[in-house]
Short mmCIF file of C-alpha atoms and ligand atoms in Angstrom, two decimals:
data_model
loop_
_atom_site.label_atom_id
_atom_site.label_comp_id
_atom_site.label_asym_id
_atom_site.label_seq_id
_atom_site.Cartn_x
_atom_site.Cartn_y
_atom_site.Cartn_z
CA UNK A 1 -0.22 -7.30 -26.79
CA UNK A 2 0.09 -6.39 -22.69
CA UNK A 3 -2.62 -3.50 -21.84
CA UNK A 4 -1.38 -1.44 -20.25
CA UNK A 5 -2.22 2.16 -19.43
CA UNK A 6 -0.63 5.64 -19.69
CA UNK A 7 -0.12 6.24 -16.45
CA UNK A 8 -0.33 5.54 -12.85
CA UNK A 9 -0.93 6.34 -9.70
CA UNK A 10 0.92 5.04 -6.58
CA UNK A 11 0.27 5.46 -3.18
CA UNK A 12 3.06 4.87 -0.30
CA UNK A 13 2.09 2.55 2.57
CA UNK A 14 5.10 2.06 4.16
CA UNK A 15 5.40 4.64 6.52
CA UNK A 16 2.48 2.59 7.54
CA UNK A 17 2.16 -0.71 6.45
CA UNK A 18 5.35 -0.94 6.82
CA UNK A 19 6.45 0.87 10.20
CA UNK A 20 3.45 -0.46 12.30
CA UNK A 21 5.25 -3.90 12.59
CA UNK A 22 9.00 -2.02 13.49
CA UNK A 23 9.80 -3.79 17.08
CA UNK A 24 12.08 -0.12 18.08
CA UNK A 25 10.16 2.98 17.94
CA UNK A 26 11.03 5.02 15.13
CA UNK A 27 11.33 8.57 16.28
CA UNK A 28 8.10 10.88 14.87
CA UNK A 29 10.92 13.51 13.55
CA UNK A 30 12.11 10.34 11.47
CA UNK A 31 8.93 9.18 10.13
CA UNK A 32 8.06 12.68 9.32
CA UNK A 33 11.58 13.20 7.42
CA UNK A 34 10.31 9.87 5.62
CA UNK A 35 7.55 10.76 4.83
CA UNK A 36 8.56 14.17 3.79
CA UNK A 37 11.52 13.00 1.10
CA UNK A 38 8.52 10.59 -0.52
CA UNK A 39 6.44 13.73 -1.85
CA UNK A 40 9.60 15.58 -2.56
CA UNK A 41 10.65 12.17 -4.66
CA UNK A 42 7.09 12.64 -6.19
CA UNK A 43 4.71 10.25 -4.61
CA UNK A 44 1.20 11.38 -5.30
CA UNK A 45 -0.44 9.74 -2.49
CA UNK A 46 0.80 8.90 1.12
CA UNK A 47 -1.14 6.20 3.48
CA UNK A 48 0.74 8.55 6.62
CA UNK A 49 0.12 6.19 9.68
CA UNK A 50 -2.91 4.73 11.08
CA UNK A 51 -5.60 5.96 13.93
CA UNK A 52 -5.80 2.72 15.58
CA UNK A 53 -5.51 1.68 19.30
CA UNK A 54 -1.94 2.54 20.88
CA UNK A 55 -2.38 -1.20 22.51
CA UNK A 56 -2.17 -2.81 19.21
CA UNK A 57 0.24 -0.81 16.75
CA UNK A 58 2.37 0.96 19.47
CA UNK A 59 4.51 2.39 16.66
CA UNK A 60 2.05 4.01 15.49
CA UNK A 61 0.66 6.06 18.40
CA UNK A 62 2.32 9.15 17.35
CA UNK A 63 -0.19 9.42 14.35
CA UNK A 64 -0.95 13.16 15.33
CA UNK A 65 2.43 14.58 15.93
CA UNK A 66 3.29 13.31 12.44
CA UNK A 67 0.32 14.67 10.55
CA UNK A 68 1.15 18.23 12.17
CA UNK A 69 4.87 17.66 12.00
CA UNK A 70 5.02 17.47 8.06
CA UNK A 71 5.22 20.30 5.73
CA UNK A 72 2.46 19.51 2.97
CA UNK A 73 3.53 19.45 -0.25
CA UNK A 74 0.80 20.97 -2.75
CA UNK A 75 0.10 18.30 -5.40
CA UNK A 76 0.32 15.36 -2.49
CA UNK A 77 -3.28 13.39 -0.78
CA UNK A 78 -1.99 12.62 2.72
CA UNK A 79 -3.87 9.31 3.71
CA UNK A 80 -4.46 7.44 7.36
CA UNK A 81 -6.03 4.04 8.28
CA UNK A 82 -8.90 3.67 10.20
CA UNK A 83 -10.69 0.61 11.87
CA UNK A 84 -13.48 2.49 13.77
CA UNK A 85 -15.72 5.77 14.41
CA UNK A 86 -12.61 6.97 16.84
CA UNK A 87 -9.95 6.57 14.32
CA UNK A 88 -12.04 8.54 11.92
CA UNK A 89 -12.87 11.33 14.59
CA UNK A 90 -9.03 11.27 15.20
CA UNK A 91 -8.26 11.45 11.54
CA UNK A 92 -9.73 14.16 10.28
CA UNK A 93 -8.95 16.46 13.88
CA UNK A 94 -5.14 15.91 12.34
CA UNK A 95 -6.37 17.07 8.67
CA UNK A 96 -5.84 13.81 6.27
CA UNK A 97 -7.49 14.77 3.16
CA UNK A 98 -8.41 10.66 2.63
CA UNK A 99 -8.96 8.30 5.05
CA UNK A 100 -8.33 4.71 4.52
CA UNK A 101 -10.39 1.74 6.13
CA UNK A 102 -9.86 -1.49 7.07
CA UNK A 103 -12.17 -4.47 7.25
CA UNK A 104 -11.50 -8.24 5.91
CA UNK A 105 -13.35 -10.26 3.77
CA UNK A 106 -12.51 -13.59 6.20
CA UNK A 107 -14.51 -13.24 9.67
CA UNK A 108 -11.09 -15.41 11.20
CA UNK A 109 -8.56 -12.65 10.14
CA UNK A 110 -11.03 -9.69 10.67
CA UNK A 111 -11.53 -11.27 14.33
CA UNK A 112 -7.68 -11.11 14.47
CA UNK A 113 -6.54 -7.62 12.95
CA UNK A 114 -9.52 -5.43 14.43
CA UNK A 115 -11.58 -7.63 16.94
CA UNK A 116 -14.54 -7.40 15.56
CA UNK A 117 -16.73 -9.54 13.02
CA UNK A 118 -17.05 -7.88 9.40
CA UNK A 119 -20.51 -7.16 10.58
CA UNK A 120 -19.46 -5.38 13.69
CA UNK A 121 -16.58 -3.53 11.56
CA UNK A 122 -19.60 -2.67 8.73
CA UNK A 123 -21.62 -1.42 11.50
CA UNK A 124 -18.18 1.25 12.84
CA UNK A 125 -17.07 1.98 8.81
CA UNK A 126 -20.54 3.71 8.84
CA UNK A 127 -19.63 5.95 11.26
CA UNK A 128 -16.63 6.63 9.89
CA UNK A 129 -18.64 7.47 6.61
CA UNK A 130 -20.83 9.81 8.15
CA UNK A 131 -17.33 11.68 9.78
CA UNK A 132 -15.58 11.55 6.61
CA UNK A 133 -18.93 13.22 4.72
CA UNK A 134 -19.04 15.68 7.41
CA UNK A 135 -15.58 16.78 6.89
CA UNK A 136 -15.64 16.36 3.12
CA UNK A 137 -12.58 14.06 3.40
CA UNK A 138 -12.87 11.19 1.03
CA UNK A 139 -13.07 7.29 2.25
CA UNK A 140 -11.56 4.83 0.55
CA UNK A 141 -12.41 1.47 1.80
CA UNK A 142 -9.40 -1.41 1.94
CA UNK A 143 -10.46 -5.08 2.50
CA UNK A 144 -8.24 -7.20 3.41
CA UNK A 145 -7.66 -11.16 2.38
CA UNK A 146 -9.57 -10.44 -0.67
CA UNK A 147 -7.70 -13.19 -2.41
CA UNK A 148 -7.22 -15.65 0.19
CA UNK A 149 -7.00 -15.92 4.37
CA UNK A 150 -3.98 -17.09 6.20
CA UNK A 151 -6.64 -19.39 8.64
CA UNK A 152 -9.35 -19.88 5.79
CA UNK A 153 -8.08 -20.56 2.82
CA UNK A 154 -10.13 -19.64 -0.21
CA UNK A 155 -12.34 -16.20 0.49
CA UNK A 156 -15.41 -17.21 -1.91
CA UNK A 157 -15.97 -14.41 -4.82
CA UNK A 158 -19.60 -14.01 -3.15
CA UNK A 159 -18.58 -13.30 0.07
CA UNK A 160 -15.92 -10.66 -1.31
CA UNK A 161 -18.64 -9.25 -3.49
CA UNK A 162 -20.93 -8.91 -0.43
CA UNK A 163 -18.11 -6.74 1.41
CA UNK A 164 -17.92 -4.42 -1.46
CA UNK A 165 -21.64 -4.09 -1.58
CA UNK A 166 -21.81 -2.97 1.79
CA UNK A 167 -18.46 -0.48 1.58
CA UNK A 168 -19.91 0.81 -1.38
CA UNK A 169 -23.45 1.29 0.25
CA UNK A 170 -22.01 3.18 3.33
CA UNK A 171 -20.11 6.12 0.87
CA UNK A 172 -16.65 4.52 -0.59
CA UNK A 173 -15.33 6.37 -3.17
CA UNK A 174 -13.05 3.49 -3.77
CA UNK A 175 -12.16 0.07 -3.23
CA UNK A 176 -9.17 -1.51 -1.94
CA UNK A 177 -8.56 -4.89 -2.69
CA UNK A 178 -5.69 -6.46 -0.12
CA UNK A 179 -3.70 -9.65 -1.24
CA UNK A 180 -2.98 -9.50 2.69
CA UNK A 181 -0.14 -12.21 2.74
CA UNK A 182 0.75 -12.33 -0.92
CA UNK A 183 -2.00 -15.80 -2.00
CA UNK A 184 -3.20 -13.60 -5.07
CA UNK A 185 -2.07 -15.17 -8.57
CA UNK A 186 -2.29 -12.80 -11.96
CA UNK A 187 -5.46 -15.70 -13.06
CA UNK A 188 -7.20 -14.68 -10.21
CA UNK A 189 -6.88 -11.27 -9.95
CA UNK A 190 -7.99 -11.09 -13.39
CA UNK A 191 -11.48 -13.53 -12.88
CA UNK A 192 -11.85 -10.86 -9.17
CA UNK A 193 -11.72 -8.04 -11.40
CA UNK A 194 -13.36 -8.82 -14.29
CA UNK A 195 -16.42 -9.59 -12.06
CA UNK A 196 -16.41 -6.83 -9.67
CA UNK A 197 -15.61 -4.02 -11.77
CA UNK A 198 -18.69 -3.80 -13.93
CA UNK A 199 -21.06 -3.96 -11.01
CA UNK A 200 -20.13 -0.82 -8.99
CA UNK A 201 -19.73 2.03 -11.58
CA UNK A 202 -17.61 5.05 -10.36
CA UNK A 203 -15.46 3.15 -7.68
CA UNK A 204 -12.02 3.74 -8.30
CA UNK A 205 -9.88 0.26 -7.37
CA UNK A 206 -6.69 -0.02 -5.88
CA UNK A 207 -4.34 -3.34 -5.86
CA UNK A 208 -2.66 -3.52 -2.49
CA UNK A 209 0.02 -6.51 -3.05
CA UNK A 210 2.39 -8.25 -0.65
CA UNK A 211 5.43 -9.59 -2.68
CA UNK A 212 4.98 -12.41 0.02
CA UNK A 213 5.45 -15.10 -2.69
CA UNK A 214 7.10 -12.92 -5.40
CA UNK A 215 3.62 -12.45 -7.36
CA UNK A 216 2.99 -9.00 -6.45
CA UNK A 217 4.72 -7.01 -10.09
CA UNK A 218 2.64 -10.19 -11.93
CA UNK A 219 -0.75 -9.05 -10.42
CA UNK A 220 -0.33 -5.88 -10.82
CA UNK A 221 -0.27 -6.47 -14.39
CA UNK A 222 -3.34 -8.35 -14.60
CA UNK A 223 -4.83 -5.44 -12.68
CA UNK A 224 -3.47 -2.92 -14.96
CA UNK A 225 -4.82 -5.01 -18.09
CA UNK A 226 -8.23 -5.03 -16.43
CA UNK A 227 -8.46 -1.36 -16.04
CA UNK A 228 -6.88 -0.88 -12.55
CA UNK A 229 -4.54 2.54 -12.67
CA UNK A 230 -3.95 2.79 -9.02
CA UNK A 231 -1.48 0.64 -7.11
CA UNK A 232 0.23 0.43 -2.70
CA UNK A 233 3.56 -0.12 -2.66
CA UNK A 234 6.11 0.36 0.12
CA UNK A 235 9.55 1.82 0.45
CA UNK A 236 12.49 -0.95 0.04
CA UNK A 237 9.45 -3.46 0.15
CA UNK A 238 9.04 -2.56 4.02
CA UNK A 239 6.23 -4.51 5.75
CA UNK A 240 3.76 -7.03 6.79
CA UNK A 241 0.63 -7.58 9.10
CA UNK A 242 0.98 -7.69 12.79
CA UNK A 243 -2.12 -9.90 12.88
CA UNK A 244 -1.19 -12.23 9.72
CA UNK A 245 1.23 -15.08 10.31
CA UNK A 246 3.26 -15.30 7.36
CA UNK A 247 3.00 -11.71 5.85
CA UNK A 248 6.10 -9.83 4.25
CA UNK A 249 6.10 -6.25 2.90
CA UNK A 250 4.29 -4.91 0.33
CA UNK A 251 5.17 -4.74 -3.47
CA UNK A 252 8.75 -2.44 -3.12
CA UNK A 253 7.86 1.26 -4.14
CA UNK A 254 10.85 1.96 -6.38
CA UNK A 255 10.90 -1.75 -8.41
CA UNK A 256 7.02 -0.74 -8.97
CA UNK A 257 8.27 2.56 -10.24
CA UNK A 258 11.23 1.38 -12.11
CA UNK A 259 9.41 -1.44 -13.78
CA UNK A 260 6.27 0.70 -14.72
CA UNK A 261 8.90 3.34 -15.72
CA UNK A 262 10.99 0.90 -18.29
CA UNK A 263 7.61 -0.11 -19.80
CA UNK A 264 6.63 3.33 -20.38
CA UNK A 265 4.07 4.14 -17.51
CA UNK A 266 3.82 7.43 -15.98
CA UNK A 267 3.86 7.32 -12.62
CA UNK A 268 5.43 10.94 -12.37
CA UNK A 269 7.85 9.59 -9.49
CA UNK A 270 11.55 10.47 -9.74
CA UNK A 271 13.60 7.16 -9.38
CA UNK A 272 16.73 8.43 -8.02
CA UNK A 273 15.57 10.33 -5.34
CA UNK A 274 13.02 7.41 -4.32
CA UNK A 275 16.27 5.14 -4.22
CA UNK A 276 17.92 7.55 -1.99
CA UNK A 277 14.76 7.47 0.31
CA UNK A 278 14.45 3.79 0.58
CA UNK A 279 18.26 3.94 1.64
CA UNK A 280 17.44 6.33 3.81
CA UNK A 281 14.50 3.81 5.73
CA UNK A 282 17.35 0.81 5.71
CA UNK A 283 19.47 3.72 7.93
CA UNK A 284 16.14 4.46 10.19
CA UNK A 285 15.10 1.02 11.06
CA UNK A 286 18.87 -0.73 11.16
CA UNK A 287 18.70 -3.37 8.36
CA UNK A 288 18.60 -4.20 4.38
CA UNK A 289 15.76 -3.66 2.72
CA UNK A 290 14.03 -6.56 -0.17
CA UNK A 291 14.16 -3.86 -2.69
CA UNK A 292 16.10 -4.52 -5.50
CA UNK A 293 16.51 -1.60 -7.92
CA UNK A 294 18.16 -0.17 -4.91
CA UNK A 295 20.77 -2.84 -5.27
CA UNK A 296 21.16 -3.19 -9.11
CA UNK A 297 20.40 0.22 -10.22
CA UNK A 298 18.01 0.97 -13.04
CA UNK A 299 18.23 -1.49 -16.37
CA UNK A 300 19.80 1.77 -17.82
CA UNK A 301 22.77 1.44 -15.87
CA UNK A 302 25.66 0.22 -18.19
CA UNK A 303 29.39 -1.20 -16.80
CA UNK A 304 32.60 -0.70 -18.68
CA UNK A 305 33.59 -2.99 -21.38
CA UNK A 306 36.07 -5.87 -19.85
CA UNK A 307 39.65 -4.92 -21.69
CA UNK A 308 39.54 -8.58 -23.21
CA UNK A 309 36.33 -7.66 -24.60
CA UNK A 310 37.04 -4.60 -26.10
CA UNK A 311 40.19 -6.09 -27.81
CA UNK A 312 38.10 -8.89 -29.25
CA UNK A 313 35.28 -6.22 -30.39
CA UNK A 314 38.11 -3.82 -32.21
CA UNK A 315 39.76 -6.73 -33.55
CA UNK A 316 36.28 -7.75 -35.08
CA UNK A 317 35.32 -4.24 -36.51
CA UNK A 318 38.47 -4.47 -38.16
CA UNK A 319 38.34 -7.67 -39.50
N1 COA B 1 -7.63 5.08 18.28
C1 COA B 1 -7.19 5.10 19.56
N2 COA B 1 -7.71 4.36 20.54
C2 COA B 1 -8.72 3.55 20.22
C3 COA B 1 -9.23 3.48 18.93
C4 COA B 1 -8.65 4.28 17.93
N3 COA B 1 -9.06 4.25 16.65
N4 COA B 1 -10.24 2.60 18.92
C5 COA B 1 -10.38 2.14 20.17
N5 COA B 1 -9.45 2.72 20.96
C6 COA B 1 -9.24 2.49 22.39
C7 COA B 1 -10.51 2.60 23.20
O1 COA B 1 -10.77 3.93 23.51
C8 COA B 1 -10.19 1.78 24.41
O2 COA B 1 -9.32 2.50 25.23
P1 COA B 1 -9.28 2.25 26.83
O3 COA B 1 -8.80 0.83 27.03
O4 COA B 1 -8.29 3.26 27.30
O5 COA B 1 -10.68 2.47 27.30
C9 COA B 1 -9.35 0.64 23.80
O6 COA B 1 -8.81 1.16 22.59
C10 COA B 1 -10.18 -0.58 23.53
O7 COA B 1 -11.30 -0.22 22.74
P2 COA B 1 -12.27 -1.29 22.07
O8 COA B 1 -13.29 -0.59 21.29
O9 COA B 1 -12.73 -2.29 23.12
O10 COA B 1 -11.29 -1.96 21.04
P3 COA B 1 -10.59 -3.38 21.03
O11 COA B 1 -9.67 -3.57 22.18
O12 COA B 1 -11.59 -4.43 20.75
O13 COA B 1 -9.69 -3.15 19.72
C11 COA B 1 -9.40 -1.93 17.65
C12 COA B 1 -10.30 -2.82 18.48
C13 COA B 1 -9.98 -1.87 16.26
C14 COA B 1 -9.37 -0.56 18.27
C15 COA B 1 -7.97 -2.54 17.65
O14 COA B 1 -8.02 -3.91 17.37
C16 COA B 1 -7.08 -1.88 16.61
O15 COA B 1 -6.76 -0.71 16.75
N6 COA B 1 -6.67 -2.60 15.59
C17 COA B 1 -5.85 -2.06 14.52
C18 COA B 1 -5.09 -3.15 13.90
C19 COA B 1 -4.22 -2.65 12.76
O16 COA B 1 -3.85 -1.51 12.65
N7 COA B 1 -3.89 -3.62 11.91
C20 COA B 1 -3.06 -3.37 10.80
C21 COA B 1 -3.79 -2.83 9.68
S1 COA B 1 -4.17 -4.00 8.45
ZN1 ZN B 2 -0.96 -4.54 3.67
#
């Protein structure tokens, strides 16, 4: 029998996983529209934008005027990223109620997102610790390559485990594990989890999944039969890492929804108007979208019966 739990909860990236890699500048009246329409579609949690250096996410350097541009929705934690003490300070001047870090579990790909070694970014992510507990904002710690780096290779269990350690030593409240460029398979995810889990009580852990190699909807699984209720996703599948060769977007927002939906899942998200959002990105940024609910429609959706069908089927009721 799949375990799988009552509900829940998902939290939007793409407005920043998946706009920071945009090449056009997406106008800050259109990512706050965006970002709008996803808590009036339901989203629980929004990852907003990211306080990061102008120089290396350029789309993103708006990240104030969209925190004060949208109109909060009660009900709805509005998230940012964070690599450093600045970001932080930044962050919680524009009033996120969360703030999201960033740190890798392979020094090659930390050296290449944030330009620091892990224990340089340790060293700033305590910092931002003491600035979140100053402004009572929670901290949720990411890490990425948690199941494999795009220069490494294999990311040993230990050195993962170590990362926590520390994140959880400098005030997490959670953990986010990042399958940064889609390596993570459902066997692994499951052996990750099974191990961490039991030795850090009272985190709450996220899956963050690019559907890279189409395994993102298959770990989630595992990490839903292990105990994991809290999963990123992105609009239309938006996405990828600026500073990871190979990286697509993240699992797409409404298959999540629609697949968690069919299986009975809460997620408390209304399909149609996420579907009408994730049309409305495709508009904003000039291209199709991965998703693919938004192309078949839900597995409710029925088509009429072909007439030489239907004259077959009566024919055979009345035989
Ligand atoms: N927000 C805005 N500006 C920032 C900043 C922040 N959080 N952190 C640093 N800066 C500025 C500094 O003030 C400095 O500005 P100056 O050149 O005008 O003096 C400049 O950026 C360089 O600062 P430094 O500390 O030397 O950083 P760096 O050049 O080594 O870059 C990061 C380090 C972390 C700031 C940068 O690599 C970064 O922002 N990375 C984010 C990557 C990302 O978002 N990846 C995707 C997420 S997975
Ligand atoms: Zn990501």
């Amino acid at each position: 029998m799949l375990r799988l739990p009552d509900r829940v909860t998902v939290c939007e990236v793409g407005t920043r996983d998946g706009f920071q890699i945009e090449p056009e500048f997406i106008a800050t009246e259109q990512k706050i529209e965006v970002v709008e329409r996803l808590a009036e579609a339901g989203l629980p949690r929004i990852e907003v934008t990211s306080f990061v250096s102008p120089k290396a996410v350029p789309q993103l350097r708006d990240a104030e005027a969209v925190m004060a541009g949208i109109h909060r929705r009660p009900g709805t934690r509005y998230a940012a990223l964070v690599p450093n003490d600045k970001g932080a300070s930044r962050a919680v001047d524009a009033g996120v109620d969360v703030i999201h870090t960033v740190v890798s579990a392979s020094e090659s790909h930390n050296l290449a997102n944030v330009n620091m070694t892990i224990a340089e970014s340790i060293a700033k992510l305590r910092a931002v610790g003491e600035i979140a507990a100053r402004a009572s904002v929670t901290m949720n710690c990411g890490i990425s390559t948690s199941f494999g780096c795009p220069f490494e290779g294999d990311v040993p269990i230990g050195r993962l485990e170590s990362v926590v350690a520390r994140l959880v030593d400098l005030g997490a409240a959670g953990i986010g594990l990042a399958d940064t460029t889609g390596m993570a398979n459902p066997r692994q995810v499951t052996e990750i989890l099974e191990r961490l889990m039991p030795r850090f009580p009272g985190i709450e852990w996220t899956l963050h999944t690019h559907d890279t190699r189409a395994m993102a909807i298959p770990n989630i699984l595992a990490a839903m039969a292990c105990g994991v209720t809290n999963f990123d996703a992105s609009i239309g599948g938006l996405g990828g890492c600026p500073f990871a060769p190979g990286a697509s977007g993240n699992v797409c927002t409404e298959d999540l929804v629609h697949c968690l939906g069919a299986m009975g899942v809460a997620t408390g998200i209304d399909l149609a108007k996420l579907i009408d959002v994730s049309k409305r990105v495709q508009q904003i940024i000039g291209r199709p979208l991965p998703g693919q609910v938004m192309k078949a429609g839900p597995s409710t959706r029925r088509y009429p019966v072909p007439d030489s069908v239907s004259a077959k089927l009566s024919g055979s009721t009345h035989a």
